[in-house]
Coordinates of C-alpha atoms in Angstrom, one line a residue:
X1 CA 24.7 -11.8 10.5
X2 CA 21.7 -11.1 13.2
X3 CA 21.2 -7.2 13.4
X4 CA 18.6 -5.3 15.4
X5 CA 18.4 -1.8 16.9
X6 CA 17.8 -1.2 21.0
X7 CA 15.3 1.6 22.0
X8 CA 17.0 3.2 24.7
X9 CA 14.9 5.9 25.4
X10 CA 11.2 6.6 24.8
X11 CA 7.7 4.5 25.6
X12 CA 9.5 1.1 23.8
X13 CA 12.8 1.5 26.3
X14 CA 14.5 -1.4 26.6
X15 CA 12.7 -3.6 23.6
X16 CA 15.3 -4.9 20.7
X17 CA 13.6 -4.5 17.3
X18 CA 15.0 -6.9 14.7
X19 CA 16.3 -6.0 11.7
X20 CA 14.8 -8.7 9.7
X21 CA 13.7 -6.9 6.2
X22 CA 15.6 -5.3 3.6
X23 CA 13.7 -1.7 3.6
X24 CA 13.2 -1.0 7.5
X25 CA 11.2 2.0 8.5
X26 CA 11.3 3.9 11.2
X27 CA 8.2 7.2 11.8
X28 CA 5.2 8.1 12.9
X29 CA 2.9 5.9 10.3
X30 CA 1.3 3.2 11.4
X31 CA 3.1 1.2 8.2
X32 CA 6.4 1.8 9.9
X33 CA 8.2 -1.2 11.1
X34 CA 9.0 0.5 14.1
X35 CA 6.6 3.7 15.0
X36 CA 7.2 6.5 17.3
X37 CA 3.9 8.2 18.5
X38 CA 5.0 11.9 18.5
X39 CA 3.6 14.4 16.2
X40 CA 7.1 15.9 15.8
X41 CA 8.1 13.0 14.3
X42 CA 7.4 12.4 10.3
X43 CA 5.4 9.9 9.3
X44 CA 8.7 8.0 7.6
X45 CA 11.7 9.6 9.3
X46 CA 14.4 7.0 9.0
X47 CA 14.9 4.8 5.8
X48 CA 17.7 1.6 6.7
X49 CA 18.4 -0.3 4.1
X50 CA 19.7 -3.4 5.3
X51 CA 22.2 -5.2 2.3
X52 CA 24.2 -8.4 2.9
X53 CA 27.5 -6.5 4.6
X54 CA 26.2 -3.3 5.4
X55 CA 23.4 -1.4 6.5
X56 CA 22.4 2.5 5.6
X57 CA 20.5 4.9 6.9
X58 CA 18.7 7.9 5.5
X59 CA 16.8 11.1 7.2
X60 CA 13.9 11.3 5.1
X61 CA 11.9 13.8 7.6
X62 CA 11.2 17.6 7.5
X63 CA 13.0 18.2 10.4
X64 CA 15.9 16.2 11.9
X65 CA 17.8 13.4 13.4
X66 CA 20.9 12.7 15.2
X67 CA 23.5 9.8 14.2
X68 CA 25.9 9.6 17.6
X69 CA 25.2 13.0 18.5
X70 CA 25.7 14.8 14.9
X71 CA 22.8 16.0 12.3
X72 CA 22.6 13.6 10.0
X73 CA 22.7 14.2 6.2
X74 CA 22.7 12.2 3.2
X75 CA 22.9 8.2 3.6
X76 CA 25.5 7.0 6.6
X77 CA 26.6 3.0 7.3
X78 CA 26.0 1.7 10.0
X79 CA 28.1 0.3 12.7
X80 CA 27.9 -1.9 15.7
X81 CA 27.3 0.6 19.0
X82 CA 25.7 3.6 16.4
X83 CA 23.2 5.5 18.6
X84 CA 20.5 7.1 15.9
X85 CA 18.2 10.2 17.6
X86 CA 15.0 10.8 16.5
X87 CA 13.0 13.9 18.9
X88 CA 12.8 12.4 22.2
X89 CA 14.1 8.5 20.9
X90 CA 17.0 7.3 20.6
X91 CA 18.1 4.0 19.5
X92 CA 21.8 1.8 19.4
X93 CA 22.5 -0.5 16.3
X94 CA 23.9 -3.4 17.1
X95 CA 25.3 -6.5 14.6
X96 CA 26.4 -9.8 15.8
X97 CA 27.4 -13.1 14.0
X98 CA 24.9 -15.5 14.0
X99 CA 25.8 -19.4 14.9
X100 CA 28.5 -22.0 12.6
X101 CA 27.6 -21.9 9.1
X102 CA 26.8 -25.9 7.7
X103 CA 29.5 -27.3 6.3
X104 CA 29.1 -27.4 2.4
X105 CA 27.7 -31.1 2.2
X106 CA 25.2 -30.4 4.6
X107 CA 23.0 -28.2 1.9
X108 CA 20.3 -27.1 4.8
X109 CA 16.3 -26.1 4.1
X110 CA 16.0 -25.0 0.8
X111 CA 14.3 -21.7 -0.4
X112 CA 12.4 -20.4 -3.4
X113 CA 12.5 -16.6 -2.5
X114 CA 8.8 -16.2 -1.6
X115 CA 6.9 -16.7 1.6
X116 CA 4.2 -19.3 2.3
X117 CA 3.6 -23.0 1.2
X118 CA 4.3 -23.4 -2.7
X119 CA 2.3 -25.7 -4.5
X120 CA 3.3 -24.7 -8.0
X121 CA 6.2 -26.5 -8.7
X122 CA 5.4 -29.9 -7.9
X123 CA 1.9 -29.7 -10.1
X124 CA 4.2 -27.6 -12.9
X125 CA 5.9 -31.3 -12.5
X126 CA 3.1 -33.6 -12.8
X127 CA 1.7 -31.2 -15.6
X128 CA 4.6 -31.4 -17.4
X129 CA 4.7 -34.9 -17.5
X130 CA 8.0 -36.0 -15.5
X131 CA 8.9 -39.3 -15.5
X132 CA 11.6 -40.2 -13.4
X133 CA 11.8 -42.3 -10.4
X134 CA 9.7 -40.9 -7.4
X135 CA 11.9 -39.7 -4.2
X136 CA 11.9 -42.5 -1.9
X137 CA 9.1 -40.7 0.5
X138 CA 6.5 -39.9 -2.5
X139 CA 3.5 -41.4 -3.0
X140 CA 3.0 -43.8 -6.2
X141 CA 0.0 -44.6 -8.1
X142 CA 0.4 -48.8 -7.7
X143 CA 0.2 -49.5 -3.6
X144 CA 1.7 -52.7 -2.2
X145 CA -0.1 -56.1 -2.0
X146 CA -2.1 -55.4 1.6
X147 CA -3.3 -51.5 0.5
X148 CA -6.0 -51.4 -0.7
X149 CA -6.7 -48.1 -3.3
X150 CA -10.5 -47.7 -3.2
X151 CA -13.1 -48.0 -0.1
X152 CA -15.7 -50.5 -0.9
X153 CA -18.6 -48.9 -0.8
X154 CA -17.4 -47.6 -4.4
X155 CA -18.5 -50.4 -5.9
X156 CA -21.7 -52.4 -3.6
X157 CA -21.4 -55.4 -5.6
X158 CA -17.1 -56.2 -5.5
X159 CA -16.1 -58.0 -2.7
X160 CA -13.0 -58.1 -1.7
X161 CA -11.4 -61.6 -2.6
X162 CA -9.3 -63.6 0.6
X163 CA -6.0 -62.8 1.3
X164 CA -3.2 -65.1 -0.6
X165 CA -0.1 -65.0 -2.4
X166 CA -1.5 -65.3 -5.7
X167 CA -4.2 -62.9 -6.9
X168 CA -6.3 -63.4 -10.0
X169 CA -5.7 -61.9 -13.3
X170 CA -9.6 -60.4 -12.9
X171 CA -8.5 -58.8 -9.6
X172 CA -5.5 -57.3 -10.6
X173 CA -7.3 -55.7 -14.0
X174 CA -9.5 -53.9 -11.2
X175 CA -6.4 -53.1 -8.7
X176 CA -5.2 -51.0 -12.1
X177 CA -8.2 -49.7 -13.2
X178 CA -8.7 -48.4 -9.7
X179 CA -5.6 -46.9 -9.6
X180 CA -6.0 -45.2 -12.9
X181 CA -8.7 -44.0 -11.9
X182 CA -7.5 -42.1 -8.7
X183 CA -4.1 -41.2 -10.6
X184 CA -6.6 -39.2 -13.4
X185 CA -8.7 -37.6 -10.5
X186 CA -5.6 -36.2 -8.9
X187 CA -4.2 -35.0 -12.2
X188 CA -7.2 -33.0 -13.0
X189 CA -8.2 -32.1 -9.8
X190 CA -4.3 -30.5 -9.8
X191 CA -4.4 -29.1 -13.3
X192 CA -7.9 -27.0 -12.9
X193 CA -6.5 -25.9 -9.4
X194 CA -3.3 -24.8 -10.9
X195 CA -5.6 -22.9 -13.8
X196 CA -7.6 -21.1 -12.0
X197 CA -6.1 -17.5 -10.7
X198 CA -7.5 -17.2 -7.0
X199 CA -6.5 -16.7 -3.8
X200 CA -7.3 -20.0 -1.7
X201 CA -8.0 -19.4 1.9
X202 CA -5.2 -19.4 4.2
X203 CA -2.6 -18.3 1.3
X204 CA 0.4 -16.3 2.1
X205 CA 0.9 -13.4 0.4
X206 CA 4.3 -11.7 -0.5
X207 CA 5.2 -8.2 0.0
X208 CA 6.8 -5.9 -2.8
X209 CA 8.7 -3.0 -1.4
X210 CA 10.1 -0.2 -4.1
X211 CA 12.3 1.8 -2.7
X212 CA 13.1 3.9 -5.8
X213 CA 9.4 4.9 -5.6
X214 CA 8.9 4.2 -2.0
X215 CA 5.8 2.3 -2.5
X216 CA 4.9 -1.2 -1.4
X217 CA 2.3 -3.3 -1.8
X218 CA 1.2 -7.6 -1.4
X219 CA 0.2 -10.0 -3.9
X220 CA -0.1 -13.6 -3.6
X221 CA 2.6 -16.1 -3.1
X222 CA 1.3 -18.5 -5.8
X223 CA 1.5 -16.0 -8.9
X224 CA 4.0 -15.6 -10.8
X225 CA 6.5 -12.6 -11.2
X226 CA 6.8 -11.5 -14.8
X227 CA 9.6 -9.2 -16.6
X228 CA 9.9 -5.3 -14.9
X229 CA 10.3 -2.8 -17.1
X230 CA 11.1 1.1 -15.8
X231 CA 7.6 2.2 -16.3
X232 CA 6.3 -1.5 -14.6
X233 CA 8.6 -2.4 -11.7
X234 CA 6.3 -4.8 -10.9
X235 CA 4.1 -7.2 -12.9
X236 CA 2.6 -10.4 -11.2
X237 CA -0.6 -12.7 -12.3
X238 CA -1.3 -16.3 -13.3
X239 CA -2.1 -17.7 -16.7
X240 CA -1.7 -16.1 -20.2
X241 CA -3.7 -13.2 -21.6
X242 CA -4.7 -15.2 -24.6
X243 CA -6.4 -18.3 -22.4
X244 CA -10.1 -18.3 -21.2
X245 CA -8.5 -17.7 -17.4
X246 CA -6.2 -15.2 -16.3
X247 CA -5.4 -12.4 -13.7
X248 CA -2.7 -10.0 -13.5
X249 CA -1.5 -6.9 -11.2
X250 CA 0.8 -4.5 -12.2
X251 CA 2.2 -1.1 -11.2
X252 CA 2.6 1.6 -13.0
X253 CA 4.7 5.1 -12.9
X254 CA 6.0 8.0 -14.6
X255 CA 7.8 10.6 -13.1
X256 CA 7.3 14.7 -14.5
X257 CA 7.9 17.7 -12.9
X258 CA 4.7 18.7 -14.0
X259 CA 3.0 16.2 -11.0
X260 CA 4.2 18.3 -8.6
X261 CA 1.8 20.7 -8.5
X262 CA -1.1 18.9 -10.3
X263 CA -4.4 18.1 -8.3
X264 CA -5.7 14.5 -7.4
X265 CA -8.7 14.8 -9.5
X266 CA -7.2 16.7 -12.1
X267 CA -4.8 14.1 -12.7
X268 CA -6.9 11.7 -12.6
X269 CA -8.8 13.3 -15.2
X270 CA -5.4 13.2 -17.5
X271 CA -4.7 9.5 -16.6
X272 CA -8.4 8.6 -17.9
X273 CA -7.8 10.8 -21.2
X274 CA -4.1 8.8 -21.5
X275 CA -5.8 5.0 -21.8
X276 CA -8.9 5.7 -23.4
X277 CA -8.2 3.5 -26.4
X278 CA -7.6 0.6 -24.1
X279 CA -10.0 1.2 -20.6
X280 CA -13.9 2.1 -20.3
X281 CA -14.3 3.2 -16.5
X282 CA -16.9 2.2 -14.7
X283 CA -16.9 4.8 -11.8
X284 CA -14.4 6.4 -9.4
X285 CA -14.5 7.4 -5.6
X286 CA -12.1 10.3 -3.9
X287 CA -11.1 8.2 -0.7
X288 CA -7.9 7.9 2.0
X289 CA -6.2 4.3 2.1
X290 CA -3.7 4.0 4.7
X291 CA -3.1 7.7 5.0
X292 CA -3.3 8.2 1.8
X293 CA -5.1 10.4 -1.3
X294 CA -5.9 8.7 -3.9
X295 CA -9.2 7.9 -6.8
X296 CA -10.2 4.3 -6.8
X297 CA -11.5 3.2 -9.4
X298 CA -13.9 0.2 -11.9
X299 CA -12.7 -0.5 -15.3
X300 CA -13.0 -2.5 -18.0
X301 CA -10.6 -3.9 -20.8
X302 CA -11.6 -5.5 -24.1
X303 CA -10.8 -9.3 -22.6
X304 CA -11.3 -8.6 -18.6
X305 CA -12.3 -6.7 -15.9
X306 CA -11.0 -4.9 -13.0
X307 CA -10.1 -2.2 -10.5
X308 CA -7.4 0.3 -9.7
X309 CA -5.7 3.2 -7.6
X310 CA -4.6 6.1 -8.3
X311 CA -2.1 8.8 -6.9
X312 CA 0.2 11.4 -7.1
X313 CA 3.3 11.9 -4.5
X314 CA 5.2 14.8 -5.8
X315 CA 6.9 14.7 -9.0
X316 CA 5.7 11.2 -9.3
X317 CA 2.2 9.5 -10.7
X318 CA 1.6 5.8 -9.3
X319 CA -1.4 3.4 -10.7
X320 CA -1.9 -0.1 -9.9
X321 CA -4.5 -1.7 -11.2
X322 CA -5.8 -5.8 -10.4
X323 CA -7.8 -7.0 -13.3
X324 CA -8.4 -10.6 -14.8
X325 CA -10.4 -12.6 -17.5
X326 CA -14.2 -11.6 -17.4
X327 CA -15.2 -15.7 -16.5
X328 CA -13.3 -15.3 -13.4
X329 CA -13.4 -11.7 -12.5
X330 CA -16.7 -11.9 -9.8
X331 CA -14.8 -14.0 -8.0
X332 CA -11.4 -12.5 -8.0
X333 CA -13.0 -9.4 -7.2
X334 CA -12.8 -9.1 -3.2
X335 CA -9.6 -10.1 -3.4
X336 CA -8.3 -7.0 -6.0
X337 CA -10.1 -5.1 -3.2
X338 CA -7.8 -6.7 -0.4
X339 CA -4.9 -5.9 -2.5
X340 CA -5.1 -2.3 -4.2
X341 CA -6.4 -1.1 0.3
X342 CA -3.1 -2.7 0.9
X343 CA -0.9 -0.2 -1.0
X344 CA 1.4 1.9 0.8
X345 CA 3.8 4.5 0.6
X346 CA 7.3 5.0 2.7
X347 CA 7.0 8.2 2.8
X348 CA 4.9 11.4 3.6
X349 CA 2.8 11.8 0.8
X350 CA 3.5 15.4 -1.5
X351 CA -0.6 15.8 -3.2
X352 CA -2.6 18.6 -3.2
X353 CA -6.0 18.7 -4.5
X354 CA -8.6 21.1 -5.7
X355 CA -12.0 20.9 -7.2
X356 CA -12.4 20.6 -11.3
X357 CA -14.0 24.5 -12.5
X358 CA -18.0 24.3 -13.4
X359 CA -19.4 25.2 -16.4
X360 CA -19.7 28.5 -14.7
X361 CA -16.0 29.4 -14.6
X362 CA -15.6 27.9 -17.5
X363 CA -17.1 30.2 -19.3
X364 CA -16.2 33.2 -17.4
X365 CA -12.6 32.2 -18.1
X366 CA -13.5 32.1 -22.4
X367 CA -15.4 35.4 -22.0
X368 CA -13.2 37.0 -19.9
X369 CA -9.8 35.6 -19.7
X370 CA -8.2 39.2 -18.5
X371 CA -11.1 39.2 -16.1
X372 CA -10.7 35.6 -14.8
X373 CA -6.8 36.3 -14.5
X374 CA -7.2 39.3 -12.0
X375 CA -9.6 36.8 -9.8
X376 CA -6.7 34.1 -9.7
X377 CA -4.5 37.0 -8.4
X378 CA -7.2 38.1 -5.9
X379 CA -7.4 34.6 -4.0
X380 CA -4.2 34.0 -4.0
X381 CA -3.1 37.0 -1.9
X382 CA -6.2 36.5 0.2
X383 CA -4.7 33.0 0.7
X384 CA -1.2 34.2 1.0
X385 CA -2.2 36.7 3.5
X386 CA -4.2 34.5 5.8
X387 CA -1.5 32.0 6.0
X388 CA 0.9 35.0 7.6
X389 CA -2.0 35.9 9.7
X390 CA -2.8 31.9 10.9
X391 CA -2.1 32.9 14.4
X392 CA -4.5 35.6 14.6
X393 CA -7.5 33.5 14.1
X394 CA -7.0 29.4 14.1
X395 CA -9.7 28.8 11.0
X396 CA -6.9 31.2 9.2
X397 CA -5.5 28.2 7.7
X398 CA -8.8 26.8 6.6
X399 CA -9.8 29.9 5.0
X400 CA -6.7 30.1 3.2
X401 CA -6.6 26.8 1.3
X402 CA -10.0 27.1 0.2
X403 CA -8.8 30.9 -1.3
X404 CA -6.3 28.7 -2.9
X405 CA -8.2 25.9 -4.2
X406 CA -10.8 29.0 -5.9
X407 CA -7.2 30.4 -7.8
X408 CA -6.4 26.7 -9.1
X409 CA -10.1 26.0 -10.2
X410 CA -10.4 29.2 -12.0
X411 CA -6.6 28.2 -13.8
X412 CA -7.5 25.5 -15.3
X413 CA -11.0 26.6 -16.4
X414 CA -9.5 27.2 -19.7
X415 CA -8.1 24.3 -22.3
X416 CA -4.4 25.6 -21.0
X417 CA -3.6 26.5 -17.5
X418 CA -3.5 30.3 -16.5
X419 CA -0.4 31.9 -15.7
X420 CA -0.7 31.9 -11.8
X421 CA -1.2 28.4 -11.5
X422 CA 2.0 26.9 -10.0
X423 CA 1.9 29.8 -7.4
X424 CA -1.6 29.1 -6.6
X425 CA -0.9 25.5 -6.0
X426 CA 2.8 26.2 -4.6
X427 CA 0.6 28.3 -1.9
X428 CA -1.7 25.8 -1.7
X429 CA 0.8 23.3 -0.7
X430 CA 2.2 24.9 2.2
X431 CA -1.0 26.1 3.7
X432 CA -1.9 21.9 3.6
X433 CA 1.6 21.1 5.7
X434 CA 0.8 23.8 7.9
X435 CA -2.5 22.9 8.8
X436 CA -2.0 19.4 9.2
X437 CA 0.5 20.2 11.3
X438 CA -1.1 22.3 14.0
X439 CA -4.4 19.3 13.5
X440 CA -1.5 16.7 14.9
X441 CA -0.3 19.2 17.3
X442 CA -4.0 19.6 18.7
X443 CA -4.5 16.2 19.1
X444 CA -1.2 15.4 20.6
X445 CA -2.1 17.7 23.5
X446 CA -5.6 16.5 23.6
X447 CA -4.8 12.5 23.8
X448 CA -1.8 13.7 26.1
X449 CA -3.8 16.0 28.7
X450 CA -6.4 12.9 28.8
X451 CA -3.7 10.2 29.7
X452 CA -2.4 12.4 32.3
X453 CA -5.9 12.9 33.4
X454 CA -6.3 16.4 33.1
X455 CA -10.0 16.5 31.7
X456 CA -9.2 20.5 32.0
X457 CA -6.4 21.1 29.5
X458 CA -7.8 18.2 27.6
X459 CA -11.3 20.2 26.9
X460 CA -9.3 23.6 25.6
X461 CA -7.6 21.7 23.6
X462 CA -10.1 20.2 21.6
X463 CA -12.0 23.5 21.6
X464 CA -9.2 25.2 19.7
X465 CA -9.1 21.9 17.0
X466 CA -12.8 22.3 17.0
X467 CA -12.4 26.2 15.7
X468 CA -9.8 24.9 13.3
X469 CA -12.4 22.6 11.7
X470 CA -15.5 24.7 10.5
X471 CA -16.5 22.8 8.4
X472 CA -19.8 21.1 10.3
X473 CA -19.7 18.5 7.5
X474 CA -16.1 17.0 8.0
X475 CA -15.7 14.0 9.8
X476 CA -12.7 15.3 11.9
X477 CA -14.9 18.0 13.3
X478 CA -18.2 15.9 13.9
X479 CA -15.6 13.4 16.4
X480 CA -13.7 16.2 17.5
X481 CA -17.3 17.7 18.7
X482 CA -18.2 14.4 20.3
X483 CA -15.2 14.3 22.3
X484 CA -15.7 17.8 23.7
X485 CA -19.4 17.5 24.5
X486 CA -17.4 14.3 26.5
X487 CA -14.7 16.7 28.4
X488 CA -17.2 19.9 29.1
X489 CA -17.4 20.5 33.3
X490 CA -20.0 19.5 34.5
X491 CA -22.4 21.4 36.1

């Protein structure tokens, strides 16, 4: 069945997009498999699902979308002439049967359910010492009478003897011991290629999609997929954690209520606490990988090495971590790297984050908890306040989620959280969405104004960003200050 959808309207109209993947996206992000530039847009609006007879479709988006003309809720099927609407977009389904099927003798290119060149079977073969008749195309280890197996400058002093029906008994001891030889060389040349956990140049790497947890992520095509469990959907690696050389990736999650309204570093904080019989950490970093929030990290384990990410997206907590055997982790090292800036979610990510309190607060909040209780209520109706009055002034929204992030810091400055926490970060939340918002707004019009070539519109545009950015130090503002010294009149 060959499906694919039609853009009808929009900057793609007229393209056909095939459906060729079982979790299909459709947003703003530049993950999706089909994007739509428009800030109104979310960053993973539509969800299909495409099964073996049907194919769904989901609104995943804080605002809307149309299924032939209707709002649609819930998950919908699919059928042929379906006309999905997403803002100014809009898109037809359409399925159609692909050419005659084989007949049943005729069994067609076979498939192993990953991507990319496999080299593993046929060396698990040789390893494991098979011993039937070769295929009628394989090479074997004794050649016929005219090939010869070695070159011969191998050995200076053998000379090849003349050709003739009969050979010597003394050249056919060396035809066998030459083809020993090569037949070892191959054998361990195969078996230390098999053993050692790396990623060879030119490898094809497979892609995991979740879509219970909406995350994906690559790992090479050559390791092996071990047992899931519901905490580890995904497991994958090569050797055995009790040989000299081994690697392994694995993903990790645990849903709670609780990670809703947790902070990025806090949580992280919590996650270190949780495997602290098991990991030494070597350092983390705050950064963003493809659009996302998250800590990465160096560890250590008490037979390996490695690195990790992690994250929160609502009420759920996602780590994956690469590690391997310390004799083979400098090497496998770039490539963990490769993998973990890989990751992705298929949806908008639900985080908030807040500085950890000082030793400052922290003691303010043990001399003074009454004291430290009536500040928490102060900042958040300073925040709550601003964010009602975010037209009045456009840095109201940056004012107010620092007010917040002050509440939160001063909540947890005691072993137990204060009492105004989950309205502090509740707040805190929805002054983050809002600001966003009106950033991707502002730079809409700006890019918009400049492709229509009004330098004009373009420049108050990115003066109003520019007073929604005070902070000098951000990067946002430092390019968005670039770009206006670029639009100002000249004189």
């Amino acid at each position: 069945m060959k499906r694919q959808l039609i853009i009808l309207t929009g900057a793609d109209s007229g393209k056909a997009v095939p459906l060729d993947t079982p979790l299909f996206i459709i947003g703003r992000s530049s993950s999706a498999n089909f994007r739509i530039d428009d800030p109104r847009v979310s960053r993973h609006h539509l969800k299909l699902q495409v099964e073996a007879d049907r194919v769904l479709v989901e609104d995943k988006s804080s605002s809307w979308a149309n299924l032939n003309g209707k709002r649609l809720k819930g998950v919908a099927t699919l059928s042929c002439g379906d006309i999905l609407e997403v803002e100014d977009t809009q898109i037809r389904f359409e399925e159609t049967a692909e050419g005659p099927i084989a007949p049943p003798d005729d069994p067609g290119p076979s498939s192993t359910g990953t991507r990319g060149t496999q080299f593993m079977e046929p060396i698990d073969e040789l390893l494991g010492g098979y011993e039937g008749d070769p295929e009628p195309d394989a090479t074997r280890g004794i050649v016929g009478e005219k090939t010869r197996m070695l070159n011969p400058d191998d050995l200076p002093k053998w000379k090849a003897p003349p050709t003739s029906r009969s050979r010597s008994r003394k050249t056919v001891v060396i035809y066998s011991l030459a083809a020993c030889v090569c037949v070892m060389a191959v054998t361990v040349a195969c078996f230390f290629i098999m053993k050692q956990p790396s990623l060879a140049t030119g490898d094809a790497l497979d892609r995991y999609t979740d879509p219970v947890y909406a995350l994906s992520v690559s790992y090479p095509s050559s390791w092996s997929r071990f047992a899931a469990r519901p905490e580890t959907p995904l497991m994958v690696g090569l050797g055995k954690l009790d040989e000299k050389v081994w690697t392994r990736m694995r993903v990790d999650v645990d849903r709670g209520i609780q990670y809703e309204t947790t902070g990025l570093t806090e949580g992280f904080l919590h996650y270190q606490h949780s495997v602290k019989s098991t990991h030494v950490f070597l350092g983390s970093k705050p950064m963003t990988v493809n659009e996302l929030s998250c800590v990465f990290y160096g560890f250590k384990l008490k037979n390996g090495q490695g690195k990790g990410l992690f994250l929160l997206n609502g009420g759920t907590r996602i780590v994956v971590e690469c590690f391997s055997s310390a004799s083979c982790y400098q090497e496998q090292a770039a490539l963990f790297s490769k993998l973990l800036t890989g990751f992705t979610l298929l949806e908008m990510q639900q985080t908030l984050d807040f500085p950890l309190p000082d030793d400052g607060m922290q003691k303010m909040a043990l001399g003074d908890p009454e004291g430290v209780e009536k500040m928490i209520d102060e900042h958040k109706r300073t925040g709550d306040a601003l964010v009602a009055n975010r037209n009045v002034k456009q840095d109201n929204l940056y004012r107010a989620i620092q007010e917040y992030k002050q509440a939160l810091q001063l909540s947890i400055a005691r072993p137990e959280r204060a009492k105004g926490y989950r309205d502090a970060a509740i707040g805190l939340r929805s002054a983050l969405n809002l600001y966003n918002q009106g950033i991707q707004q502002q730079r809409y019009e700006i890019n918009r104004a400049i492709k229509e070539g009004d330098r004009e519109t373009a420049y108050w545009a990115a003066s109003k960003l520019l007073q929604m950015l005070p902070d000098k130090k951000d990067a946002n503002y430092q390019e968005t200050f670039q770009l206006l010294r670029q639009l100002s009149p000249k004189k």
